[in-house]
Amino acid sequence: MKLKQVVCITGLLLGLANLAWAGNVEKYSCSRDLHGYEQGDFVVLKGDCVNLRQSPVDGRVLEEMPRHTLLRVVSQKEDWLQVVVDGKQGYVYGPLTGQLANGELTSEDFAFVGAPLDVAYDDLATSLGKGDYKKKSHGIRYYEYGKQLLVGVEDDKICSLETVKQDYFLVRGVGVGDTSARLVGQYGKPSAVIYESEKVVYEYFLEKSRHEQYSLDVTVDEEGIIRGLTLKKKG
């Protein structure tokens, strides 16, 4: 086979792989219509140590789940719900679940302790020191603090904060290593949930005006453990 044919076939296979990956992404809105998201039916657990079962009634227990665990309902048969929890599927006894109101969030909730959004980068540098310049993308300069905090700066103000380490916590005390149930307990039902092949992203949005929007993305693994936090402000 000629090299040109090999390259073409390789490119085709990579393209098909990318299509397969894209097909694994499912985006669900939790409370209101969002462009590009499917409307999902979500409930939360009302008590602790609730069993996720392989089948209804007496199916094998897959795991015990804590209070405030967020469940996406796939179907219902009598009192049993078929659900998805952080990418895993199983069955839960319906009367043990309930609705959870949206969190009453303000712009102050979209911040790390000691590292808020929408302040001058020089103010952050006063307390944390100057970060190491990493890159510039779409007019935003990014600075890294020991691979623990990535700061985006636009017009000399902080527009994004990202961490995958336990050193930085959200202002409500949630951080990397905590559970998705604790996140929901502190911040309420998310605006949307994205399911990917090996992770789930809980998204919280706050739109103060057409030109001022905040977002919080929380990356969770299949065990329900938070692995990353990203905060952004537009406008």
mmCIF file of C-alpha atoms in Angstrom:
data_model
loop_
_atom_site.group_PDB
_atom_site.id
_atom_site.type_symbol
_atom_site.label_atom_id
_atom_site.label_comp_id
_atom_site.label_asym_id
_atom_site.label_seq_id
_atom_site.Cartn_x
_atom_site.Cartn_y
_atom_site.Cartn_z
ATOM 1 C CA MET A 1 0.000 0.000 0.000
ATOM 2 C CA LYS A 2 1.347 3.417 -0.927
ATOM 3 C CA LEU A 3 2.174 6.006 1.752
ATOM 4 C CA LYS A 4 -0.462 8.405 0.400
ATOM 5 C CA GLN A 5 -3.142 5.718 0.766
ATOM 6 C CA VAL A 6 -1.998 4.952 4.316
ATOM 7 C CA VAL A 7 -2.216 8.648 5.231
ATOM 8 C CA CYS A 8 -5.723 8.915 3.739
ATOM 9 C CA ILE A 9 -6.935 5.812 5.555
ATOM 10 C CA THR A 10 -5.362 6.981 8.824
ATOM 11 C CA GLY A 11 -7.051 10.360 8.443
ATOM 12 C CA LEU A 12 -10.395 8.673 7.782
ATOM 13 C CA LEU A 13 -10.046 6.459 10.859
ATOM 14 C CA LEU A 14 -9.156 9.453 13.026
ATOM 15 C CA GLY A 15 -12.140 11.312 11.659
ATOM 16 C CA LEU A 16 -14.435 8.400 12.449
ATOM 17 C CA ALA A 17 -12.939 8.171 15.938
ATOM 18 C CA ASN A 18 -13.637 11.855 16.506
ATOM 19 C CA LEU A 19 -17.222 11.388 15.333
ATOM 20 C CA ALA A 20 -17.627 8.460 17.721
ATOM 21 C CA TRP A 21 -16.246 10.564 20.579
ATOM 22 C CA ALA A 22 -18.575 13.435 19.735
ATOM 23 C CA GLY A 23 -21.484 11.012 19.690
ATOM 24 C CA ASN A 24 -20.714 10.008 23.289
ATOM 25 C CA VAL A 25 -21.388 13.516 24.584
ATOM 26 C CA GLU A 26 -24.902 14.032 25.976
ATOM 27 C CA LYS A 27 -25.993 17.462 27.211
ATOM 28 C CA TYR A 28 -29.034 17.856 29.439
ATOM 29 C CA SER A 29 -30.666 20.971 30.835
ATOM 30 C CA CYS A 30 -31.869 20.587 34.412
ATOM 31 C CA SER A 31 -34.357 23.402 34.861
ATOM 32 C CA ARG A 32 -34.889 25.524 31.739
ATOM 33 C CA ASP A 33 -34.409 25.374 27.995
ATOM 34 C CA LEU A 34 -30.805 25.856 26.931
ATOM 35 C CA HIS A 35 -29.723 25.987 23.307
ATOM 36 C CA GLY A 36 -27.967 22.744 22.337
ATOM 37 C CA TYR A 37 -29.178 20.863 25.432
ATOM 38 C CA GLU A 38 -31.901 18.227 25.758
ATOM 39 C CA GLN A 39 -34.393 18.690 28.585
ATOM 40 C CA GLY A 40 -33.648 16.163 31.339
ATOM 41 C CA ASP A 41 -35.713 14.906 34.285
ATOM 42 C CA PHE A 42 -33.554 15.186 37.406
ATOM 43 C CA VAL A 43 -34.208 14.258 41.034
ATOM 44 C CA VAL A 44 -32.042 14.078 44.152
ATOM 45 C CA LEU A 45 -31.834 11.639 47.044
ATOM 46 C CA LYS A 46 -33.612 12.729 50.223
ATOM 47 C CA GLY A 47 -31.646 10.473 52.565
ATOM 48 C CA ASP A 48 -28.227 8.868 53.051
ATOM 49 C CA CYS A 49 -27.030 5.355 52.171
ATOM 50 C CA VAL A 50 -29.555 4.817 49.370
ATOM 51 C CA ASN A 51 -28.893 1.743 47.232
ATOM 52 C CA LEU A 52 -28.265 1.944 43.505
ATOM 53 C CA ARG A 53 -29.349 -1.489 42.258
ATOM 54 C CA GLN A 54 -28.627 -3.414 39.078
ATOM 55 C CA SER A 55 -32.347 -4.194 38.700
ATOM 56 C CA PRO A 56 -35.516 -3.162 40.590
ATOM 57 C CA VAL A 57 -36.641 -4.472 43.997
ATOM 58 C CA ASP A 58 -33.935 -6.981 44.931
ATOM 59 C CA GLY A 59 -31.249 -6.448 42.282
ATOM 60 C CA ARG A 60 -27.575 -6.530 43.189
ATOM 61 C CA VAL A 61 -26.476 -3.400 45.039
ATOM 62 C CA LEU A 62 -24.002 -1.494 42.883
ATOM 63 C CA GLU A 63 -23.234 1.170 45.470
ATOM 64 C CA GLU A 64 -24.640 3.214 48.343
ATOM 65 C CA MET A 65 -25.271 6.870 47.572
ATOM 66 C CA PRO A 66 -25.370 9.886 49.918
ATOM 67 C CA ARG A 67 -28.034 12.541 50.359
ATOM 68 C CA HIS A 68 -28.242 15.151 47.566
ATOM 69 C CA THR A 69 -26.886 12.760 44.911
ATOM 70 C CA LEU A 70 -28.206 14.024 41.574
ATOM 71 C CA LEU A 71 -29.992 11.424 39.424
ATOM 72 C CA ARG A 72 -31.207 11.719 35.830
ATOM 73 C CA VAL A 73 -34.376 9.679 35.385
ATOM 74 C CA VAL A 74 -34.406 7.478 32.288
ATOM 75 C CA SER A 75 -37.686 5.628 32.919
ATOM 76 C CA GLN A 76 -40.109 4.664 35.680
ATOM 77 C CA LYS A 77 -41.905 1.411 36.438
ATOM 78 C CA GLU A 78 -44.234 1.598 39.425
ATOM 79 C CA ASP A 79 -42.129 2.835 42.377
ATOM 80 C CA TRP A 80 -38.757 2.176 40.756
ATOM 81 C CA LEU A 81 -36.727 4.651 38.714
ATOM 82 C CA GLN A 82 -34.106 3.753 36.156
ATOM 83 C CA VAL A 83 -31.483 6.458 36.611
ATOM 84 C CA VAL A 84 -28.069 7.695 35.545
ATOM 85 C CA VAL A 85 -25.770 8.921 38.304
ATOM 86 C CA ASP A 86 -22.423 10.411 37.256
ATOM 87 C CA GLY A 87 -22.360 8.201 34.172
ATOM 88 C CA LYS A 88 -23.438 4.953 35.848
ATOM 89 C CA GLN A 89 -26.872 3.376 35.316
ATOM 90 C CA GLY A 90 -29.031 1.545 37.820
ATOM 91 C CA TYR A 91 -32.327 1.547 39.698
ATOM 92 C CA VAL A 92 -33.456 3.522 42.733
ATOM 93 C CA TYR A 93 -36.592 3.276 44.852
ATOM 94 C CA GLY A 94 -38.590 6.325 43.788
ATOM 95 C CA PRO A 95 -40.036 7.419 47.188
ATOM 96 C CA LEU A 96 -36.459 7.993 48.395
ATOM 97 C CA THR A 97 -36.003 10.779 45.832
ATOM 98 C CA GLY A 98 -37.362 14.286 45.546
ATOM 99 C CA GLN A 99 -37.053 17.589 43.745
ATOM 100 C CA LEU A 100 -34.355 20.108 44.598
ATOM 101 C CA ALA A 101 -34.739 23.813 43.988
ATOM 102 C CA ASN A 102 -32.222 25.748 41.933
ATOM 103 C CA GLY A 103 -29.476 27.292 44.012
ATOM 104 C CA GLU A 104 -29.874 30.952 44.968
ATOM 105 C CA LEU A 105 -26.506 32.001 43.585
ATOM 106 C CA THR A 106 -24.956 35.453 43.303
ATOM 107 C CA SER A 107 -21.826 36.636 41.522
ATOM 108 C CA GLU A 108 -19.937 36.268 44.822
ATOM 109 C CA ASP A 109 -20.488 32.483 44.655
ATOM 110 C CA PHE A 110 -18.431 32.300 41.454
ATOM 111 C CA ALA A 111 -15.039 32.574 43.109
ATOM 112 C CA PHE A 112 -12.318 30.664 44.865
ATOM 113 C CA VAL A 113 -11.418 31.623 48.415
ATOM 114 C CA GLY A 114 -8.717 34.251 48.003
ATOM 115 C CA ALA A 115 -9.040 34.327 44.208
ATOM 116 C CA PRO A 116 -12.211 36.023 42.907
ATOM 117 C CA LEU A 117 -13.248 36.794 39.356
ATOM 118 C CA ASP A 118 -13.510 40.294 37.873
ATOM 119 C CA VAL A 119 -10.781 41.895 39.970
ATOM 120 C CA ALA A 120 -7.567 43.438 38.716
ATOM 121 C CA TYR A 121 -4.849 40.869 38.128
ATOM 122 C CA ASP A 122 -2.440 43.106 40.065
ATOM 123 C CA ASP A 123 -4.665 42.710 43.142
ATOM 124 C CA LEU A 124 -4.416 38.919 42.903
ATOM 125 C CA ALA A 125 -0.680 39.152 42.332
ATOM 126 C CA THR A 126 -0.368 41.175 45.539
ATOM 127 C CA SER A 127 -1.623 38.212 47.587
ATOM 128 C CA LEU A 128 -0.487 35.222 45.500
ATOM 129 C CA GLY A 129 2.487 36.653 43.624
ATOM 130 C CA LYS A 130 2.913 36.879 39.877
ATOM 131 C CA GLY A 131 2.036 33.733 37.980
ATOM 132 C CA ASP A 132 4.123 32.156 35.236
ATOM 133 C CA TYR A 133 2.973 33.310 31.801
ATOM 134 C CA LYS A 134 1.630 30.281 29.906
ATOM 135 C CA LYS A 135 -0.085 31.407 26.686
ATOM 136 C CA LYS A 136 -2.387 33.891 24.990
ATOM 137 C CA SER A 137 -5.599 32.800 23.269
ATOM 138 C CA HIS A 138 -8.418 34.923 21.803
ATOM 139 C CA GLY A 139 -7.120 38.022 23.542
ATOM 140 C CA ILE A 140 -6.897 36.321 26.975
ATOM 141 C CA ARG A 141 -3.539 35.917 28.723
ATOM 142 C CA TYR A 142 -3.131 32.848 30.925
ATOM 143 C CA TYR A 143 -0.896 32.614 33.993
ATOM 144 C CA GLU A 144 -0.093 29.434 35.886
ATOM 145 C CA TYR A 145 0.593 29.099 39.600
ATOM 146 C CA GLY A 146 2.661 25.958 40.122
ATOM 147 C CA LYS A 147 0.257 23.858 38.000
ATOM 148 C CA GLN A 148 -2.330 24.347 40.741
ATOM 149 C CA LEU A 149 -4.199 27.411 39.493
ATOM 150 C CA LEU A 150 -4.647 28.712 35.940
ATOM 151 C CA VAL A 151 -5.720 32.359 35.720
ATOM 152 C CA GLY A 152 -7.160 34.008 32.606
ATOM 153 C CA VAL A 153 -6.724 37.774 32.285
ATOM 154 C CA GLU A 154 -8.551 40.064 29.851
ATOM 155 C CA ASP A 155 -8.186 43.854 29.907
ATOM 156 C CA ASP A 156 -6.105 43.422 33.079
ATOM 157 C CA LYS A 157 -9.025 41.777 34.917
ATOM 158 C CA ILE A 158 -9.431 38.127 35.900
ATOM 159 C CA CYS A 159 -11.984 36.471 33.596
ATOM 160 C CA SER A 160 -11.332 32.788 34.371
ATOM 161 C CA LEU A 161 -9.951 30.552 37.118
ATOM 162 C CA GLU A 162 -9.234 26.838 36.814
ATOM 163 C CA THR A 163 -7.830 24.204 39.163
ATOM 164 C CA VAL A 164 -7.483 20.417 39.404
ATOM 165 C CA LYS A 165 -5.840 20.555 42.837
ATOM 166 C CA GLN A 166 -7.175 20.563 46.395
ATOM 167 C CA ASP A 167 -5.462 23.818 47.336
ATOM 168 C CA TYR A 168 -8.300 26.069 46.117
ATOM 169 C CA PHE A 169 -11.907 25.932 47.293
ATOM 170 C CA LEU A 170 -15.094 27.568 46.097
ATOM 171 C CA VAL A 171 -16.462 30.149 48.516
ATOM 172 C CA ARG A 172 -19.070 27.628 49.734
ATOM 173 C CA GLY A 173 -16.291 25.263 50.763
ATOM 174 C CA VAL A 174 -16.462 22.774 47.893
ATOM 175 C CA GLY A 175 -13.227 21.688 46.253
ATOM 176 C CA VAL A 176 -11.429 19.017 44.250
ATOM 177 C CA GLY A 177 -11.761 15.692 46.059
ATOM 178 C CA ASP A 178 -15.258 16.418 47.370
ATOM 179 C CA THR A 179 -18.310 14.547 46.072
ATOM 180 C CA SER A 180 -20.856 15.697 43.516
ATOM 181 C CA ALA A 181 -23.508 15.205 46.215
ATOM 182 C CA ARG A 182 -21.777 17.766 48.443
ATOM 183 C CA LEU A 183 -21.597 20.153 45.489
ATOM 184 C CA VAL A 184 -25.360 19.835 44.902
ATOM 185 C CA GLY A 185 -26.022 20.187 48.626
ATOM 186 C CA GLN A 186 -24.140 23.488 48.706
ATOM 187 C CA TYR A 187 -24.981 24.970 45.293
ATOM 188 C CA GLY A 188 -28.363 23.410 44.507
ATOM 189 C CA LYS A 189 -29.431 21.797 41.272
ATOM 190 C CA PRO A 190 -27.076 22.690 38.399
ATOM 191 C CA SER A 191 -28.249 24.497 35.291
ATOM 192 C CA ALA A 192 -27.111 21.590 33.106
ATOM 193 C CA VAL A 193 -25.168 18.326 33.116
ATOM 194 C CA ILE A 194 -22.891 17.032 30.354
ATOM 195 C CA TYR A 195 -22.123 13.314 30.147
ATOM 196 C CA GLU A 196 -18.933 12.309 28.349
ATOM 197 C CA SER A 197 -17.119 8.992 28.006
ATOM 198 C CA GLU A 198 -15.124 9.139 31.228
ATOM 199 C CA LYS A 199 -16.399 12.207 33.026
ATOM 200 C CA VAL A 200 -19.444 14.302 33.857
ATOM 201 C CA VAL A 201 -19.568 18.105 33.988
ATOM 202 C CA TYR A 202 -21.999 19.938 36.260
ATOM 203 C CA GLU A 203 -22.644 23.442 34.890
ATOM 204 C CA TYR A 204 -23.941 26.405 36.898
ATOM 205 C CA PHE A 205 -24.868 29.642 35.121
ATOM 206 C CA LEU A 206 -25.708 33.123 36.374
ATOM 207 C CA GLU A 207 -26.806 35.780 33.907
ATOM 208 C CA LYS A 208 -26.866 39.178 35.581
ATOM 209 C CA SER A 209 -27.542 40.915 32.270
ATOM 210 C CA ARG A 210 -27.206 40.273 28.539
ATOM 211 C CA HIS A 211 -23.601 41.402 28.762
ATOM 212 C CA GLU A 212 -22.593 39.999 32.159
ATOM 213 C CA GLN A 213 -22.569 36.241 32.652
ATOM 214 C CA TYR A 214 -20.895 33.894 35.143
ATOM 215 C CA SER A 215 -20.330 30.155 34.856
ATOM 216 C CA LEU A 216 -18.996 27.343 37.031
ATOM 217 C CA ASP A 217 -18.017 23.996 35.474
ATOM 218 C CA VAL A 218 -17.363 21.114 37.871
ATOM 219 C CA THR A 219 -15.754 17.987 36.401
ATOM 220 C CA VAL A 220 -16.724 14.758 38.160
ATOM 221 C CA ASP A 221 -15.481 11.203 37.608
ATOM 222 C CA GLU A 222 -17.626 8.045 37.504
ATOM 223 C CA GLU A 223 -17.208 7.611 41.258
ATOM 224 C CA GLY A 224 -18.802 11.005 41.876
ATOM 225 C CA ILE A 225 -15.530 12.666 42.945
ATOM 226 C CA ILE A 226 -14.793 16.222 41.832
ATOM 227 C CA ARG A 227 -11.644 16.351 39.678
ATOM 228 C CA GLY A 228 -11.633 19.926 38.391
ATOM 229 C CA LEU A 229 -13.231 23.370 38.815
ATOM 230 C CA THR A 230 -13.483 26.127 36.208
ATOM 231 C CA LEU A 231 -14.915 29.612 36.789
ATOM 232 C CA LYS A 232 -15.536 32.146 34.014
ATOM 233 C CA LYS A 233 -16.990 35.624 33.631
ATOM 234 C CA LYS A 234 -18.040 37.191 30.339
ATOM 235 C CA GLY A 235 -18.703 40.888 30.039
#
